[in-house]
């Protein structure tokens, strides 16, 4: 940690600060410039409260040199993490392809989609039972009933299932119903109480990046889950909010590289939510794999024009089969298999 | 609602769509341009699922003409809403000034700050017991114990208290402890389950704008609360995330005008979180009142350099007294009083 | 064009507006809703001044149905445009790979890089002679002298050259020196006088996307050039400014799809400026090609650690050769060749 | 300047870097942490090329401690600068109010507006002769002819005139026609050749903030002008581009405080372009003055509904007179006069 002092910081203040920091077991290297004095803190700076130091009128800025996360960091866990989902790996050589409808609508619908995506080569089934909707008047998901349908469809198609949780009081239901991956949605990425709650389970957690979350904030949210003891975290890039609104969000593929550089956790990409446009899904899925993602998650609906939500971004099972063919060609080029 | 069709939309599709829309009791005006056909829907379009129509490959875009909210809208409630907090109004002629520390630390601290801000003219006391922190290793607030200290301090100083809730399972505690205004923080603005839960109470709710929430999304979150029957909603602008990072966030004062134009709800401004800089708080508080805000919420700490969090943006009780003097001068210029 | 009127628009105003629009040869379809009236304009709306109508207090919003550009639009030119650069195509089946240093430094440096990238398979040479630098105290490029060095190096290596123009008064020099592609940089994307000036030449123009330009604004800038009669426009996505600053900018690969959907112009991607990080260049080049780009433009320097500018994002000739190998593998998967 | 090295930086590299830096007359303080080594550079770091050092694979980050600008900095010029425009000050106790139409249309129009705003108390007249328009098909301004009309109107009304320049080749005309303040528009804020050109004159320059310019970039553009010897720079905040599009841009009033903290230059605010909404102009003008701006620049048109551009954001002379009344009330509250 580096503390840059303002030109007018009196010696008395510097002395007091130095004593206080040293009392916490750290060393300080002082570098006096023409106008500003710089303190370099050596040792375990996690005992230092950055906010408190930043609060002083004599402090210009406090710069962290070490990352604020630990369990998430590649420095502390150099090898790639592979999360096992009922024996199916996410991370590593084999790509994960998670497919399914935005919303679970009927047993027939979800079981039909499950069969189709399984046949085309999907490795997992997604489907929303609890839906975060901007409007209180929009369809909110079939909830508990939808969860049952999804788990049943997964069982029949021999596909692990992924679905979103919106509230900690549903964790028992998710565990009881044998949800294989619990998804934390973009809007709940900093719902810290929910992160703590799923951190106490040992279920794989798919953590979507928040709409305006920095890479660091996203990793800190993963740290919340891991701090609870649950190391089965899968990151999911799904686009960030920018000034451009031709696409629903702006897919940030450099984020794949950033998180793989800083962290050992696997990362998948959701081009459906990122773009909101069905015709962009295939090309951006290929791009995601080319950039190094560990998999993709795409919305597939048997009848997108009558989907109960997000129809505009859902592809048909036929389009999905075409997408799988493309991915099978691109995978070996980047040292992956499907 | 307006539906713009793509140039290649076949007549058969247009006919089917028309029949389907008319079957829901709406009228359609068709306008055929050189390349694109436009359908104007007349009637109660809330029965139409925009997503579903958008999902068709023949549809170019769907444009809403009416606002997606009702209870929040000024169209349905032309007069300004004044929320009564234990008899003290927010909205209307009298300005609200909510002051207090980021975190409640000790009974002495919160009671001392309460006395000081009351003496200077604050109308309400704020203080955090449950703290949403980016890092799991940062101080998370004194929680239940902190809540007790805050309510006790409010009672002693005769100030209503405002504090943040992070999880629906604490609502009973908040009600039992006589919290006067329940705050929904920026990071939970789209925690829809929490919004529904506070919507079932009749407590005043202070709804902060999310870091990257549009005006419309913010109002839709207010609509969630009001849809539950709780009409006591106070909006709070606290800065949005932009590319500029000299300030912690970018305070958007035009948002005051926007929400007052579209909605009847009162709106206060939090310059402390918006800027993260103590020396900006007074000038931007004045600007907020000049722009038409119904009040401000500012962080005040008796010893900011030793605050347990957010010290850099907290002002001292003495600075707060100076701020109150400024606001007392500016209030009458914009037809308000303090 | 659709005009949505406010609920309080008087009939008199509607009548006057209708007469005024009809006098310009358009038809109007009127659709009266419960609260708002919607006018659908049919005909050549380019004669209508949107700003003027928007200026009325009775007008809620004016929505364009047709695109604001013509020559750029795929609707008016359905086939992909292939720009010929001294016989070498940009657009079409063959991928373009433009490589070279940020700044031209010495004849040895630029000729050395030219030889190396040519040997590895680059199709064009880039190099900056006139450098847009944030600081007036930073190296501003070798200017006229640099331009000579670049053109000489291109000639020797049999590579067409691409370089940036910053001011219209240099156009004669660029033409005289046989620059093959004139680049308009991100910061000048809306320097309309410069766009008009290069629009009068018939040289290929590489138009970079502005740091905060929407897809539509970018295409409108291309329209400026084409309106002057110069149809040889190549678009270049180079990252947009967002809240995320781990990377220098955020590369927006969905923009490739968007411009190819709306326009017939070729588009290349510059991952070097987008990320500012050398180790991200290869993976994102692959992703760009996978997403459908017509080529990439990358910074290559023989000695990046001593580059006069942008060293952090330049790759070595050896890394470039590796990148070419990767692209050669990925090209056929997406129906391209290299 | 602080250089943070990566954990794997070999001693040999550190030694070489140290020697190279010391050879430029600087001292180095080395602070070795558990994983990372930090170098603190003491002395005139302007001789160090940050880019070059950042280019090394062993360097984690380079952090500037001193600001990158000099002439612009308050550190080098502690007192507020007051720019004199034909004897009328911008900066200091007296507020500047610049008013006039977006575009000059006819002599009658500009002279009429000039008379009206002069009567209401405006201190300067604005009007566009050269208009930067997104579309090549939109009205581009009356150009040279419009400039004559503006200057004539200013002379008759005894008001200094402000107008935008788009290309360096017009500087002679601007000087010859006695334009009093040359405006650099937002889209040209980083047109460095134009900045250098106006830096060679001694005319007051109104430098608008770019749509996505950081505070630092904006000040660096001012430094470009001042580096040429022209110290008469006035900054103008006019809103930045964000995800929110209810307003045309997002007015950033904290920028006033930021530039006044870092720089000695005066700053005015343009709420018309920031919001694009006439009904927001008065409230945000008051807010700007309350926040500490040295003045405002507003669009006034005698007949906004028929304005040739930007009608939606222009206020009438009558509304302008009301705005002046408001500002006269608010000015003394913040120690200003009008």
PDB file of N, CA and C in Angstrom, chain C residues 47-125:
ATOM      1  N   UNK C  47     -37.052  15.497 -45.741  1.00  0.00           N
ATOM      2  CA  UNK C  47     -37.325  16.929 -45.878  1.00  0.00           C
ATOM      3  C   UNK C  47     -37.840  17.536 -44.561  1.00  0.00           C
ATOM      4  N   UNK C  48     -38.098  16.675 -43.582  1.00  0.00           N
ATOM      5  CA  UNK C  48     -38.637  17.138 -42.302  1.00  0.00           C
ATOM      6  C   UNK C  48     -37.481  17.427 -41.346  1.00  0.00           C
ATOM      7  N   UNK C  49     -37.521  18.558 -40.671  1.00  0.00           N
ATOM      8  CA  UNK C  49     -36.496  18.865 -39.681  1.00  0.00           C
ATOM      9  C   UNK C  49     -36.954  18.367 -38.305  1.00  0.00           C
ATOM     10  N   UNK C  50     -36.365  17.273 -37.928  1.00  0.00           N
ATOM     11  CA  UNK C  50     -36.753  16.642 -36.676  1.00  0.00           C
ATOM     12  C   UNK C  50     -36.559  17.578 -35.479  1.00  0.00           C
ATOM     13  N   UNK C  51     -35.433  18.292 -35.480  1.00  0.00           N
ATOM     14  CA  UNK C  51     -35.135  19.205 -34.369  1.00  0.00           C
ATOM     15  C   UNK C  51     -36.239  20.226 -34.167  1.00  0.00           C
ATOM     16  N   UNK C  52     -36.713  20.726 -35.306  1.00  0.00           N
ATOM     17  CA  UNK C  52     -37.702  21.790 -35.219  1.00  0.00           C
ATOM     18  C   UNK C  52     -38.995  21.275 -34.590  1.00  0.00           C
ATOM     19  N   UNK C  53     -39.415  20.093 -35.019  1.00  0.00           N
ATOM     20  CA  UNK C  53     -40.652  19.527 -34.473  1.00  0.00           C
ATOM     21  C   UNK C  53     -40.460  19.181 -32.997  1.00  0.00           C
ATOM     22  N   UNK C  54     -39.316  18.610 -32.697  1.00  0.00           N
ATOM     23  CA  UNK C  54     -38.997  18.270 -31.309  1.00  0.00           C
ATOM     24  C   UNK C  54     -39.028  19.519 -30.421  1.00  0.00           C
ATOM     25  N   UNK C  55     -38.805  20.676 -31.051  1.00  0.00           N
ATOM     26  CA  UNK C  55     -38.726  21.922 -30.279  1.00  0.00           C
ATOM     27  C   UNK C  55     -40.057  22.393 -29.722  1.00  0.00           C
ATOM     28  N   UNK C  56     -41.145  21.819 -30.182  1.00  0.00           N
ATOM     29  CA  UNK C  56     -42.446  22.277 -29.710  1.00  0.00           C
ATOM     30  C   UNK C  56     -42.786  21.710 -28.338  1.00  0.00           C
ATOM     31  N   UNK C  57     -43.404  22.533 -27.521  1.00  0.00           N
ATOM     32  CA  UNK C  57     -43.782  22.080 -26.172  1.00  0.00           C
ATOM     33  C   UNK C  57     -44.890  21.033 -26.199  1.00  0.00           C
ATOM     34  N   UNK C  58     -45.588  20.922 -27.310  1.00  0.00           N
ATOM     35  CA  UNK C  58     -46.678  19.940 -27.391  1.00  0.00           C
ATOM     36  C   UNK C  58     -46.211  18.578 -27.898  1.00  0.00           C
ATOM     37  N   UNK C  59     -44.936  18.483 -28.257  1.00  0.00           N
ATOM     38  CA  UNK C  59     -44.437  17.234 -28.815  1.00  0.00           C
ATOM     39  C   UNK C  59     -43.710  16.425 -27.741  1.00  0.00           C
ATOM     40  N   UNK C  60     -44.137  15.184 -27.552  1.00  0.00           N
ATOM     41  CA  UNK C  60     -43.538  14.318 -26.540  1.00  0.00           C
ATOM     42  C   UNK C  60     -42.236  13.722 -27.074  1.00  0.00           C
ATOM     43  N   UNK C  61     -42.300  13.078 -28.200  1.00  0.00           N
ATOM     44  CA  UNK C  61     -41.077  12.595 -28.833  1.00  0.00           C
ATOM     45  C   UNK C  61     -41.255  12.405 -30.330  1.00  0.00           C
ATOM     46  N   UNK C  62     -40.115  12.443 -31.028  1.00  0.00           N
ATOM     47  CA  UNK C  62     -40.111  12.204 -32.460  1.00  0.00           C
ATOM     48  C   UNK C  62     -39.236  10.970 -32.678  1.00  0.00           C
ATOM     49  N   UNK C  63     -39.797   9.950 -33.306  1.00  0.00           N
ATOM     50  CA  UNK C  63     -39.067   8.695 -33.464  1.00  0.00           C
ATOM     51  C   UNK C  63     -38.822   8.451 -34.947  1.00  0.00           C
ATOM     52  N   UNK C  64     -37.549   8.251 -35.270  1.00  0.00           N
ATOM     53  CA  UNK C  64     -37.234   7.951 -36.665  1.00  0.00           C
ATOM     54  C   UNK C  64     -37.468   6.477 -36.925  1.00  0.00           C
ATOM     55  N   UNK C  65     -38.092   6.152 -38.020  1.00  0.00           N
ATOM     56  CA  UNK C  65     -38.297   4.756 -38.392  1.00  0.00           C
ATOM     57  C   UNK C  65     -37.235   4.359 -39.409  1.00  0.00           C
ATOM     58  N   UNK C  66     -36.943   5.287 -40.323  1.00  0.00           N
ATOM     59  CA  UNK C  66     -35.893   5.028 -41.311  1.00  0.00           C
ATOM     60  C   UNK C  66     -34.548   5.446 -40.710  1.00  0.00           C
ATOM     61  N   UNK C  67     -33.464   4.863 -41.186  1.00  0.00           N
ATOM     62  CA  UNK C  67     -32.125   5.228 -40.727  1.00  0.00           C
ATOM     63  C   UNK C  67     -31.769   6.630 -41.235  1.00  0.00           C
ATOM     64  N   UNK C  68     -30.902   7.349 -40.529  1.00  0.00           N
ATOM     65  CA  UNK C  68     -30.556   8.707 -40.966  1.00  0.00           C
ATOM     66  C   UNK C  68     -29.470   8.737 -42.045  1.00  0.00           C
ATOM     67  N   UNK C  69     -28.940   7.571 -42.407  1.00  0.00           N
ATOM     68  CA  UNK C  69     -27.879   7.555 -43.424  1.00  0.00           C
ATOM     69  C   UNK C  69     -28.390   6.839 -44.675  1.00  0.00           C
ATOM     70  N   UNK C  70     -27.719   7.121 -45.773  1.00  0.00           N
ATOM     71  CA  UNK C  70     -28.152   6.530 -47.041  1.00  0.00           C
ATOM     72  C   UNK C  70     -27.040   5.725 -47.693  1.00  0.00           C
ATOM     73  N   UNK C  71     -25.953   6.439 -48.071  1.00  0.00           N
ATOM     74  CA  UNK C  71     -24.889   5.769 -48.817  1.00  0.00           C
ATOM     75  C   UNK C  71     -24.240   4.661 -47.992  1.00  0.00           C
ATOM     76  N   UNK C  72     -24.260   4.825 -46.713  1.00  0.00           N
ATOM     77  CA  UNK C  72     -23.650   3.862 -45.800  1.00  0.00           C
ATOM     78  C   UNK C  72     -24.542   2.632 -45.614  1.00  0.00           C
ATOM     79  N   UNK C  73     -25.818   2.798 -45.880  1.00  0.00           N
ATOM     80  CA  UNK C  73     -26.799   1.794 -45.488  1.00  0.00           C
ATOM     81  C   UNK C  73     -26.807   0.547 -46.375  1.00  0.00           C
ATOM     82  N   UNK C  74     -26.946  -0.574 -45.728  1.00  0.00           N
ATOM     83  CA  UNK C  74     -27.072  -1.822 -46.484  1.00  0.00           C
ATOM     84  C   UNK C  74     -28.382  -1.857 -47.276  1.00  0.00           C
ATOM     85  N   UNK C  75     -29.369  -1.121 -46.798  1.00  0.00           N
ATOM     86  CA  UNK C  75     -30.636  -1.106 -47.525  1.00  0.00           C
ATOM     87  C   UNK C  75     -30.441  -0.571 -48.937  1.00  0.00           C
ATOM     88  N   UNK C  76     -29.499   0.369 -49.091  1.00  0.00           N
ATOM     89  CA  UNK C  76     -29.297   0.985 -50.400  1.00  0.00           C
ATOM     90  C   UNK C  76     -28.166   0.335 -51.187  1.00  0.00           C
ATOM     91  N   UNK C  77     -27.456  -0.599 -50.549  1.00  0.00           N
ATOM     92  CA  UNK C  77     -26.316  -1.260 -51.200  1.00  0.00           C
ATOM     93  C   UNK C  77     -26.181  -2.623 -50.518  1.00  0.00           C
ATOM     94  N   UNK C  78     -27.006  -3.581 -50.948  1.00  0.00           N
ATOM     95  CA  UNK C  78     -27.126  -4.851 -50.197  1.00  0.00           C
ATOM     96  C   UNK C  78     -25.854  -5.687 -50.151  1.00  0.00           C
ATOM     97  N   UNK C  79     -24.984  -5.602 -51.186  1.00  0.00           N
ATOM     98  CA  UNK C  79     -23.789  -6.451 -51.164  1.00  0.00           C
ATOM     99  C   UNK C  79     -22.682  -5.811 -50.319  1.00  0.00           C
ATOM    100  N   UNK C  80     -21.844  -6.674 -49.754  1.00  0.00           N
ATOM    101  CA  UNK C  80     -20.676  -6.203 -49.013  1.00  0.00           C
ATOM    102  C   UNK C  80     -19.766  -5.376 -49.920  1.00  0.00           C
ATOM    103  N   UNK C  81     -19.298  -4.268 -49.436  1.00  0.00           N
ATOM    104  CA  UNK C  81     -18.318  -3.482 -50.189  1.00  0.00           C
ATOM    105  C   UNK C  81     -16.923  -4.046 -49.942  1.00  0.00           C
ATOM    106  N   UNK C  82     -16.154  -4.169 -51.007  1.00  0.00           N
ATOM    107  CA  UNK C  82     -14.752  -4.545 -50.878  1.00  0.00           C
ATOM    108  C   UNK C  82     -13.932  -3.340 -51.332  1.00  0.00           C
ATOM    109  N   UNK C  83     -13.116  -2.802 -50.428  1.00  0.00           N
ATOM    110  CA  UNK C  83     -12.299  -1.648 -50.775  1.00  0.00           C
ATOM    111  C   UNK C  83     -10.964  -2.160 -51.301  1.00  0.00           C
ATOM    112  N   UNK C  84     -10.574  -1.663 -52.453  1.00  0.00           N
ATOM    113  CA  UNK C  84      -9.316  -2.113 -53.037  1.00  0.00           C
ATOM    114  C   UNK C  84      -8.209  -1.117 -52.676  1.00  0.00           C
ATOM    115  N   UNK C  85      -7.172  -1.632 -52.046  1.00  0.00           N
ATOM    116  CA  UNK C  85      -6.047  -0.792 -51.651  1.00  0.00           C
ATOM    117  C   UNK C  85      -4.854  -1.202 -52.501  1.00  0.00           C
ATOM    118  N   UNK C  86      -4.620  -0.433 -53.553  1.00  0.00           N
ATOM    119  CA  UNK C  86      -3.549  -0.820 -54.467  1.00  0.00           C
ATOM    120  C   UNK C  86      -3.679  -2.278 -54.892  1.00  0.00           C
ATOM    121  N   UNK C  87      -4.892  -2.691 -55.143  1.00  0.00           N
ATOM    122  CA  UNK C  87      -5.120  -4.060 -55.611  1.00  0.00           C
ATOM    123  C   UNK C  87      -5.338  -5.068 -54.496  1.00  0.00           C
ATOM    124  N   UNK C  88      -5.025  -4.694 -53.286  1.00  0.00           N
ATOM    125  CA  UNK C  88      -5.250  -5.618 -52.161  1.00  0.00           C
ATOM    126  C   UNK C  88      -6.614  -5.309 -51.548  1.00  0.00           C
ATOM    127  N   UNK C  89      -7.482  -6.328 -51.429  1.00  0.00           N
ATOM    128  CA  UNK C  89      -8.846  -6.063 -50.976  1.00  0.00           C
ATOM    129  C   UNK C  89      -8.977  -6.004 -49.450  1.00  0.00           C
ATOM    130  N   UNK C  90      -9.843  -5.108 -48.981  1.00  0.00           N
ATOM    131  CA  UNK C  90     -10.299  -5.160 -47.580  1.00  0.00           C
ATOM    132  C   UNK C  90     -11.797  -5.375 -47.650  1.00  0.00           C
ATOM    133  N   UNK C  91     -12.262  -6.435 -46.994  1.00  0.00           N
ATOM    134  CA  UNK C  91     -13.646  -6.886 -47.173  1.00  0.00           C
ATOM    135  C   UNK C  91     -13.579  -8.112 -48.066  1.00  0.00           C
ATOM    136  N   UNK C  92     -14.637  -8.914 -48.018  1.00  0.00           N
ATOM    137  CA  UNK C  92     -14.632 -10.123 -48.839  1.00  0.00           C
ATOM    138  C   UNK C  92     -13.972 -11.282 -48.107  1.00  0.00           C
ATOM    139  N   UNK C  93     -13.620 -12.301 -48.850  1.00  0.00           N
ATOM    140  CA  UNK C  93     -13.173 -13.557 -48.257  1.00  0.00           C
ATOM    141  C   UNK C  93     -11.811 -13.433 -47.546  1.00  0.00           C
ATOM    142  N   UNK C  94     -10.939 -12.631 -48.150  1.00  0.00           N
ATOM    143  CA  UNK C  94      -9.559 -12.546 -47.658  1.00  0.00           C
ATOM    144  C   UNK C  94      -9.465 -11.563 -46.487  1.00  0.00           C
ATOM    145  N   UNK C  95      -8.822 -12.022 -45.428  1.00  0.00           N
ATOM    146  CA  UNK C  95      -8.666 -11.160 -44.255  1.00  0.00           C
ATOM    147  C   UNK C  95      -7.522 -10.164 -44.448  1.00  0.00           C
ATOM    148  N   UNK C  96      -7.703  -8.963 -43.894  1.00  0.00           N
ATOM    149  CA  UNK C  96      -6.632  -7.967 -43.908  1.00  0.00           C
ATOM    150  C   UNK C  96      -5.926  -7.980 -42.558  1.00  0.00           C
ATOM    151  N   UNK C  97      -4.609  -7.953 -42.590  1.00  0.00           N
ATOM    152  CA  UNK C  97      -3.860  -7.834 -41.333  1.00  0.00           C
ATOM    153  C   UNK C  97      -2.897  -6.656 -41.474  1.00  0.00           C
ATOM    154  N   UNK C  98      -3.197  -5.611 -40.727  1.00  0.00           N
ATOM    155  CA  UNK C  98      -2.426  -4.376 -40.785  1.00  0.00           C
ATOM    156  C   UNK C  98      -1.548  -4.339 -39.540  1.00  0.00           C
ATOM    157  N   UNK C  99      -0.238  -4.213 -39.729  1.00  0.00           N
ATOM    158  CA  UNK C  99       0.655  -4.289 -38.567  1.00  0.00           C
ATOM    159  C   UNK C  99       1.747  -3.244 -38.679  1.00  0.00           C
ATOM    160  N   UNK C 100       2.259  -2.845 -37.523  1.00  0.00           N
ATOM    161  CA  UNK C 100       3.352  -1.882 -37.514  1.00  0.00           C
ATOM    162  C   UNK C 100       3.386  -1.128 -36.206  1.00  0.00           C
ATOM    163  N   UNK C 101       4.364  -0.264 -36.040  1.00  0.00           N
ATOM    164  CA  UNK C 101       4.553   0.407 -34.759  1.00  0.00           C
ATOM    165  C   UNK C 101       3.577   1.557 -34.554  1.00  0.00           C
ATOM    166  N   UNK C 102       3.367   1.902 -33.296  1.00  0.00           N
ATOM    167  CA  UNK C 102       2.569   3.081 -32.955  1.00  0.00           C
ATOM    168  C   UNK C 102       3.189   4.290 -33.640  1.00  0.00           C
ATOM    169  N   UNK C 103       4.480   4.535 -33.364  1.00  0.00           N
ATOM    170  CA  UNK C 103       5.189   5.681 -33.942  1.00  0.00           C
ATOM    171  C   UNK C 103       6.304   5.219 -34.840  1.00  0.00           C
ATOM    172  N   UNK C 104       6.486   5.963 -35.917  1.00  0.00           N
ATOM    173  CA  UNK C 104       7.680   5.797 -36.735  1.00  0.00           C
ATOM    174  C   UNK C 104       8.804   6.519 -35.993  1.00  0.00           C
ATOM    175  N   UNK C 105       9.927   5.812 -35.803  1.00  0.00           N
ATOM    176  CA  UNK C 105      11.011   6.396 -35.011  1.00  0.00           C
ATOM    177  C   UNK C 105      12.257   6.683 -35.864  1.00  0.00           C
ATOM    178  N   UNK C 106      12.705   5.668 -36.600  1.00  0.00           N
ATOM    179  CA  UNK C 106      13.882   5.833 -37.472  1.00  0.00           C
ATOM    180  C   UNK C 106      13.640   4.996 -38.730  1.00  0.00           C
ATOM    181  N   UNK C 107      14.382   5.271 -39.813  1.00  0.00           N
ATOM    182  CA  UNK C 107      14.228   4.428 -41.002  1.00  0.00           C
ATOM    183  C   UNK C 107      14.519   2.964 -40.685  1.00  0.00           C
ATOM    184  N   UNK C 108      15.530   2.710 -39.888  1.00  0.00           N
ATOM    185  CA  UNK C 108      15.863   1.328 -39.540  1.00  0.00           C
ATOM    186  C   UNK C 108      14.708   0.633 -38.834  1.00  0.00           C
ATOM    187  N   UNK C 109      14.144   1.366 -37.840  1.00  0.00           N
ATOM    188  CA  UNK C 109      13.052   0.765 -37.067  1.00  0.00           C
ATOM    189  C   UNK C 109      11.870   0.413 -37.968  1.00  0.00           C
ATOM    190  N   UNK C 110      11.393   1.359 -38.754  1.00  0.00           N
ATOM    191  CA  UNK C 110      10.171   1.106 -39.529  1.00  0.00           C
ATOM    192  C   UNK C 110      10.458   0.097 -40.655  1.00  0.00           C
ATOM    193  N   UNK C 111      11.646   0.155 -41.225  1.00  0.00           N
ATOM    194  CA  UNK C 111      11.945  -0.824 -42.282  1.00  0.00           C
ATOM    195  C   UNK C 111      12.127  -2.222 -41.698  1.00  0.00           C
ATOM    196  N   UNK C 112      12.686  -2.274 -40.514  1.00  0.00           N
ATOM    197  CA  UNK C 112      12.858  -3.573 -39.848  1.00  0.00           C
ATOM    198  C   UNK C 112      11.507  -4.198 -39.508  1.00  0.00           C
ATOM    199  N   UNK C 113      10.641  -3.404 -38.926  1.00  0.00           N
ATOM    200  CA  UNK C 113       9.309  -3.910 -38.588  1.00  0.00           C
ATOM    201  C   UNK C 113       8.570  -4.311 -39.864  1.00  0.00           C
ATOM    202  N   UNK C 114       8.696  -3.493 -40.906  1.00  0.00           N
ATOM    203  CA  UNK C 114       8.024  -3.795 -42.170  1.00  0.00           C
ATOM    204  C   UNK C 114       8.460  -5.153 -42.706  1.00  0.00           C
ATOM    205  N   UNK C 115       9.763  -5.385 -42.712  1.00  0.00           N
ATOM    206  CA  UNK C 115      10.294  -6.674 -43.180  1.00  0.00           C
ATOM    207  C   UNK C 115       9.728  -7.829 -42.359  1.00  0.00           C
ATOM    208  N   UNK C 116       9.767  -7.641 -41.035  1.00  0.00           N
ATOM    209  CA  UNK C 116       9.321  -8.714 -40.139  1.00  0.00           C
ATOM    210  C   UNK C 116       7.836  -9.041 -40.317  1.00  0.00           C
ATOM    211  N   UNK C 117       7.005  -8.012 -40.382  1.00  0.00           N
ATOM    212  CA  UNK C 117       5.573  -8.299 -40.468  1.00  0.00           C
ATOM    213  C   UNK C 117       5.219  -8.816 -41.861  1.00  0.00           C
ATOM    214  N   UNK C 118       5.921  -8.331 -42.861  1.00  0.00           N
ATOM    215  CA  UNK C 118       5.707  -8.863 -44.213  1.00  0.00           C
ATOM    216  C   UNK C 118       6.045 -10.360 -44.237  1.00  0.00           C
ATOM    217  N   UNK C 119       7.185 -10.686 -43.644  1.00  0.00           N
ATOM    218  CA  UNK C 119       7.615 -12.088 -43.629  1.00  0.00           C
ATOM    219  C   UNK C 119       6.598 -12.975 -42.913  1.00  0.00           C
ATOM    220  N   UNK C 120       5.976 -12.425 -41.893  1.00  0.00           N
ATOM    221  CA  UNK C 120       5.009 -13.223 -41.127  1.00  0.00           C
ATOM    222  C   UNK C 120       3.651 -13.276 -41.803  1.00  0.00           C
ATOM    223  N   UNK C 121       3.439 -12.422 -42.807  1.00  0.00           N
ATOM    224  CA  UNK C 121       2.184 -12.512 -43.544  1.00  0.00           C
ATOM    225  C   UNK C 121       1.268 -11.307 -43.457  1.00  0.00           C
ATOM    226  N   UNK C 122       1.727 -10.213 -42.860  1.00  0.00           N
ATOM    227  CA  UNK C 122       0.883  -9.010 -42.809  1.00  0.00           C
ATOM    228  C   UNK C 122       0.575  -8.554 -44.230  1.00  0.00           C
ATOM    229  N   UNK C 123      -0.611  -7.948 -44.394  1.00  0.00           N
ATOM    230  CA  UNK C 123      -0.970  -7.477 -45.726  1.00  0.00           C
ATOM    231  C   UNK C 123      -0.752  -5.979 -45.882  1.00  0.00           C
ATOM    232  N   UNK C 124      -0.627  -5.266 -44.773  1.00  0.00           N
ATOM    233  CA  UNK C 124      -0.386  -3.819 -44.844  1.00  0.00           C
ATOM    234  C   UNK C 124       0.464  -3.387 -43.659  1.00  0.00           C
ATOM    235  N   UNK C 125       1.066  -2.194 -43.831  1.00  0.00           N
ATOM    236  CA  UNK C 125       1.946  -1.636 -42.808  1.00  0.00           C
ATOM    237  C   UNK C 125       1.327  -0.388 -42.200  1.00  0.00           C
TER     238      UNK C 125
END
